Structure formats: C-alpha cells, structure tokens
Amino acid sequence: MMPARVSLVTIVTQDLPKLRLFYQGLGWEESKISSDTYAVFKTAGVILTLFPVAKMAAEMQVELVSDDHYSAGVTLAVNVYQKEEVDKAIKIVRNAGGTILREPSDAFWGGRTAYFADPEKNLWEVAWNPAAVFDERGAMLEF
C-alpha cells in the first residue's frame, strides 16, 4: 500500500524570484537551501517548494504549458485556529501583493472562508472550520 500522506507540494513557477518574494511577504519561514532557483518554505503540514517550469518539464520529461488563467486543477488551503484569523490572513496576503478573489465571509457550513491567488494565479483558500482538529505542529488532522 502506498502511504496516504502528502509530504511536499511544489508550485511550478514562471518567475521564481517574484513568487518567492510573495511567500516571504506572507512571513513564511524558508529553508536554508532556498535560492532564486529553488525555494523551500516550511509549513505545519507539508513542505512547500517553488520550482521553475522549464526545469520541471525537463525533470518530468513532459511539455508543460502555462497560460494566464487561474488554475482549475488544484487549490491549496491554509486552515486557521480562530474565526478572526481568516480576516487577518487576508490582510497579510493583500499587503504581500496577492489578489483577493473572495473577501472573508461566513460559510453555510458554519466556518469562515476567503480565497486569493498568488502572483502567478495559483489558488488558495484561508479557512476557519470549527470542527477542525490540529496536531501540536499545527497540521490539520481532520474536520
């Protein structure tokens, strides 16, 4: 059986230095190995890396096509501990240069949520779920 876990997420980027600055602007901690050719950010649940599209295409031995639209394939999420943290997080995103797609609002399921895109239009959600359970590192275990 393959382990049921996600340990690393890579965002394939057109302009790694610019995208790296955005995530630095969120206040996220980088690994010592980060550079403008490969960036690594520490998060509670997984490692987030940024990797140039040309290098990823060569690594995977496929052609990767990029356009100027929002990605419909994957969204990423940051879940927070308290309802008011959604609004605070979106303020930080806005100040770092992210595009707010939906302002914070109460959700029909009892939580609070907002959506944004980073400078390369990767989609993110910031959410508070009152049923969420986190481990001691801040990784969400269930909801």
PDB file of C-alpha atoms in Angstrom:
ATOM      1  CA  MET A   1       0.000   0.000   0.000  1.00  0.00           C
ATOM      2  CA  MET A   2       1.217   3.488  -0.827  1.00  0.00           C
ATOM      3  CA  PRO A   3       1.351   5.732   2.284  1.00  0.00           C
ATOM      4  CA  ALA A   4      -1.682   8.051   2.500  1.00  0.00           C
ATOM      5  CA  ARG A   5       0.122  11.325   3.034  1.00  0.00           C
ATOM      6  CA  VAL A   6       1.153  14.467   1.227  1.00  0.00           C
ATOM      7  CA  SER A   7       4.602  15.494   2.378  1.00  0.00           C
ATOM      8  CA  LEU A   8       5.670  18.052  -0.246  1.00  0.00           C
ATOM      9  CA  VAL A   9       3.780  20.382  -2.582  1.00  0.00           C
ATOM     10  CA  THR A  10       5.607  22.059  -5.477  1.00  0.00           C
ATOM     11  CA  ILE A  11       4.296  25.121  -7.240  1.00  0.00           C
ATOM     12  CA  VAL A  12       5.744  25.243 -10.752  1.00  0.00           C
ATOM     13  CA  THR A  13       6.590  28.867 -11.476  1.00  0.00           C
ATOM     14  CA  GLN A  14       7.295  31.172 -14.401  1.00  0.00           C
ATOM     15  CA  ASP A  15       9.146  33.733 -12.232  1.00  0.00           C
ATOM     16  CA  LEU A  16      10.579  32.063  -9.154  1.00  0.00           C
ATOM     17  CA  PRO A  17      12.230  35.175  -7.609  1.00  0.00           C
ATOM     18  CA  LYS A  18       8.935  37.119  -7.808  1.00  0.00           C
ATOM     19  CA  LEU A  19       6.861  34.275  -6.377  1.00  0.00           C
ATOM     20  CA  ARG A  20       9.452  33.671  -3.668  1.00  0.00           C
ATOM     21  CA  LEU A  21       9.151  37.321  -2.590  1.00  0.00           C
ATOM     22  CA  PHE A  22       5.385  36.925  -2.320  1.00  0.00           C
ATOM     23  CA  TYR A  23       5.630  33.954   0.061  1.00  0.00           C
ATOM     24  CA  GLN A  24       8.360  35.713   2.031  1.00  0.00           C
ATOM     25  CA  GLY A  25       5.928  38.639   2.271  1.00  0.00           C
ATOM     26  CA  LEU A  26       3.426  36.336   3.977  1.00  0.00           C
ATOM     27  CA  GLY A  27       6.045  35.829   6.673  1.00  0.00           C
ATOM     28  CA  TRP A  28       6.629  32.175   5.843  1.00  0.00           C
ATOM     29  CA  GLU A  29       9.913  30.645   7.019  1.00  0.00           C
ATOM     30  CA  GLU A  30      12.292  29.419   4.337  1.00  0.00           C
ATOM     31  CA  SER A  31      14.702  26.537   4.493  1.00  0.00           C
ATOM     32  CA  LYS A  32      18.422  27.271   4.373  1.00  0.00           C
ATOM     33  CA  ILE A  33      18.605  25.692   0.919  1.00  0.00           C
ATOM     34  CA  SER A  34      16.263  28.260  -0.646  1.00  0.00           C
ATOM     35  CA  SER A  35      17.504  30.395  -3.509  1.00  0.00           C
ATOM     36  CA  ASP A  36      16.129  32.119  -6.599  1.00  0.00           C
ATOM     37  CA  THR A  37      16.412  28.784  -8.461  1.00  0.00           C
ATOM     38  CA  TYR A  38      14.624  26.561  -5.912  1.00  0.00           C
ATOM     39  CA  ALA A  39      12.721  27.870  -2.909  1.00  0.00           C
ATOM     40  CA  VAL A  40      11.615  25.795   0.076  1.00  0.00           C
ATOM     41  CA  PHE A  41       9.129  27.011   2.704  1.00  0.00           C
ATOM     42  CA  LYS A  42       8.401  25.265   5.987  1.00  0.00           C
ATOM     43  CA  THR A  43       4.730  24.831   6.882  1.00  0.00           C
ATOM     44  CA  ALA A  44       2.956  22.917   9.628  1.00  0.00           C
ATOM     45  CA  GLY A  45       1.827  20.051   7.430  1.00  0.00           C
ATOM     46  CA  VAL A  46       3.952  19.833   4.289  1.00  0.00           C
ATOM     47  CA  ILE A  47       6.980  21.400   2.702  1.00  0.00           C
ATOM     48  CA  LEU A  48       6.059  23.951   0.010  1.00  0.00           C
ATOM     49  CA  THR A  49       8.577  24.340  -2.787  1.00  0.00           C
ATOM     50  CA  LEU A  50       8.813  26.631  -5.813  1.00  0.00           C
ATOM     51  CA  PHE A  51      10.476  25.241  -8.935  1.00  0.00           C
ATOM     52  CA  PRO A  52      10.925  26.803 -12.402  1.00  0.00           C
ATOM     53  CA  VAL A  53       8.635  25.468 -15.124  1.00  0.00           C
ATOM     54  CA  ALA A  54      11.466  24.752 -17.610  1.00  0.00           C
ATOM     55  CA  LYS A  55      13.364  22.704 -15.026  1.00  0.00           C
ATOM     56  CA  MET A  56      10.240  20.800 -14.002  1.00  0.00           C
ATOM     57  CA  ALA A  57       9.435  19.983 -17.629  1.00  0.00           C
ATOM     58  CA  ALA A  58      12.944  18.614 -18.110  1.00  0.00           C
ATOM     59  CA  GLU A  59      12.756  16.660 -14.845  1.00  0.00           C
ATOM     60  CA  MET A  60       9.394  15.094 -15.714  1.00  0.00           C
ATOM     61  CA  GLN A  61      10.242  14.694 -19.416  1.00  0.00           C
ATOM     62  CA  VAL A  62       6.969  16.295 -20.495  1.00  0.00           C
ATOM     63  CA  GLU A  63       5.912  19.559 -22.082  1.00  0.00           C
ATOM     64  CA  LEU A  64       4.321  21.890 -19.540  1.00  0.00           C
ATOM     65  CA  VAL A  65       2.001  24.524 -20.937  1.00  0.00           C
ATOM     66  CA  SER A  66       1.226  27.659 -18.991  1.00  0.00           C
ATOM     67  CA  ASP A  67      -1.290  30.371 -19.706  1.00  0.00           C
ATOM     68  CA  ASP A  68      -2.542  33.489 -18.000  1.00  0.00           C
ATOM     69  CA  HIS A  69      -5.669  31.930 -16.459  1.00  0.00           C
ATOM     70  CA  TYR A  70      -6.349  30.731 -12.951  1.00  0.00           C
ATOM     71  CA  SER A  71      -5.513  27.076 -12.399  1.00  0.00           C
ATOM     72  CA  ALA A  72      -8.594  24.864 -12.261  1.00  0.00           C
ATOM     73  CA  GLY A  73      -6.678  21.753 -11.260  1.00  0.00           C
ATOM     74  CA  VAL A  74      -5.594  22.354  -7.675  1.00  0.00           C
ATOM     75  CA  THR A  75      -6.346  24.703  -4.831  1.00  0.00           C
ATOM     76  CA  LEU A  76      -4.294  24.913  -1.674  1.00  0.00           C
ATOM     77  CA  ALA A  77      -5.584  25.887   1.754  1.00  0.00           C
ATOM     78  CA  VAL A  78      -4.396  27.407   4.985  1.00  0.00           C
ATOM     79  CA  ASN A  79      -6.681  26.491   7.861  1.00  0.00           C
ATOM     80  CA  VAL A  80      -6.528  28.735  10.913  1.00  0.00           C
ATOM     81  CA  TYR A  81      -7.406  28.176  14.563  1.00  0.00           C
ATOM     82  CA  GLN A  82      -9.882  31.027  15.089  1.00  0.00           C
ATOM     83  CA  LYS A  83     -12.541  32.744  13.001  1.00  0.00           C
ATOM     84  CA  GLU A  84     -10.938  36.214  13.101  1.00  0.00           C
ATOM     85  CA  GLU A  85      -7.651  34.817  11.788  1.00  0.00           C
ATOM     86  CA  VAL A  86      -9.210  34.491   8.313  1.00  0.00           C
ATOM     87  CA  ASP A  87      -9.560  38.279   8.059  1.00  0.00           C
ATOM     88  CA  LYS A  88      -6.057  38.869   9.447  1.00  0.00           C
ATOM     89  CA  ALA A  89      -4.527  36.399   6.980  1.00  0.00           C
ATOM     90  CA  ILE A  90      -6.264  38.027   4.000  1.00  0.00           C
ATOM     91  CA  LYS A  91      -4.921  41.422   5.075  1.00  0.00           C
ATOM     92  CA  ILE A  92      -1.389  39.973   5.052  1.00  0.00           C
ATOM     93  CA  VAL A  93      -1.998  38.401   1.612  1.00  0.00           C
ATOM     94  CA  ARG A  94      -3.267  41.724   0.248  1.00  0.00           C
ATOM     95  CA  ASN A  95      -0.223  43.584   1.644  1.00  0.00           C
ATOM     96  CA  ALA A  96       2.113  40.992   0.099  1.00  0.00           C
ATOM     97  CA  GLY A  97       0.597  41.525  -3.363  1.00  0.00           C
ATOM     98  CA  GLY A  98      -1.891  38.664  -3.604  1.00  0.00           C
ATOM     99  CA  THR A  99      -5.179  39.031  -5.465  1.00  0.00           C
ATOM    100  CA  ILE A 100      -8.210  38.619  -3.230  1.00  0.00           C
ATOM    101  CA  LEU A 101     -10.777  36.565  -5.132  1.00  0.00           C
ATOM    102  CA  ARG A 102     -13.407  36.451  -2.394  1.00  0.00           C
ATOM    103  CA  GLU A 103     -13.335  38.548   0.746  1.00  0.00           C
ATOM    104  CA  PRO A 104     -13.723  36.779   4.108  1.00  0.00           C
ATOM    105  CA  SER A 105     -17.280  35.675   4.759  1.00  0.00           C
ATOM    106  CA  ASP A 106     -19.170  33.247   6.924  1.00  0.00           C
ATOM    107  CA  ALA A 107     -19.746  29.913   5.199  1.00  0.00           C
ATOM    108  CA  PHE A 108     -23.005  27.975   5.043  1.00  0.00           C
ATOM    109  CA  TRP A 109     -21.309  25.073   6.864  1.00  0.00           C
ATOM    110  CA  GLY A 110     -20.544  27.187   9.951  1.00  0.00           C
ATOM    111  CA  GLY A 111     -16.977  28.292   9.267  1.00  0.00           C
ATOM    112  CA  ARG A 112     -15.400  31.377   7.725  1.00  0.00           C
ATOM    113  CA  THR A 113     -13.530  31.392   4.432  1.00  0.00           C
ATOM    114  CA  ALA A 114     -11.829  33.584   1.830  1.00  0.00           C
ATOM    115  CA  TYR A 115      -9.981  32.953  -1.427  1.00  0.00           C
ATOM    116  CA  PHE A 116      -6.913  34.505  -3.030  1.00  0.00           C
ATOM    117  CA  ALA A 117      -4.446  33.979  -5.845  1.00  0.00           C
ATOM    118  CA  ASP A 118      -0.695  34.393  -5.599  1.00  0.00           C
ATOM    119  CA  PRO A 119       1.102  36.482  -8.269  1.00  0.00           C
ATOM    120  CA  GLU A 120       1.090  33.516 -10.688  1.00  0.00           C
ATOM    121  CA  LYS A 121      -2.620  32.843 -10.162  1.00  0.00           C
ATOM    122  CA  ASN A 122      -2.242  29.739  -8.007  1.00  0.00           C
ATOM    123  CA  LEU A 123      -5.452  29.436  -5.998  1.00  0.00           C
ATOM    124  CA  TRP A 124      -5.538  29.446  -2.201  1.00  0.00           C
ATOM    125  CA  GLU A 125      -8.228  29.337   0.452  1.00  0.00           C
ATOM    126  CA  VAL A 126      -7.941  30.628   4.009  1.00  0.00           C
ATOM    127  CA  ALA A 127     -10.497  28.908   6.206  1.00  0.00           C
ATOM    128  CA  TRP A 128     -11.617  28.501   9.773  1.00  0.00           C
ATOM    129  CA  ASN A 129     -13.551  25.313  10.434  1.00  0.00           C
ATOM    130  CA  PRO A 130     -14.944  24.989  13.961  1.00  0.00           C
ATOM    131  CA  ALA A 131     -14.686  21.190  13.704  1.00  0.00           C
ATOM    132  CA  ALA A 132     -11.009  21.131  12.658  1.00  0.00           C
ATOM    133  CA  VAL A 133      -8.549  19.155  14.768  1.00  0.00           C
ATOM    134  CA  PHE A 134      -4.857  20.124  14.632  1.00  0.00           C
ATOM    135  CA  ASP A 135      -1.753  18.364  15.904  1.00  0.00           C
ATOM    136  CA  GLU A 136       0.919  20.043  18.026  1.00  0.00           C
ATOM    137  CA  ARG A 137       2.689  21.365  14.887  1.00  0.00           C
ATOM    138  CA  GLY A 138      -0.461  22.989  13.529  1.00  0.00           C
ATOM    139  CA  ALA A 139      -1.139  20.386  10.827  1.00  0.00           C
ATOM    140  CA  MET A 140      -4.843  19.683  10.364  1.00  0.00           C
ATOM    141  CA  LEU A 141      -5.693  16.074  11.195  1.00  0.00           C
ATOM    142  CA  GLU A 142      -9.415  16.055  10.444  1.00  0.00           C
ATOM    143  CA  PHE A 143     -12.568  18.136  10.220  1.00  0.00           C
TER     144      PHE A 143
END
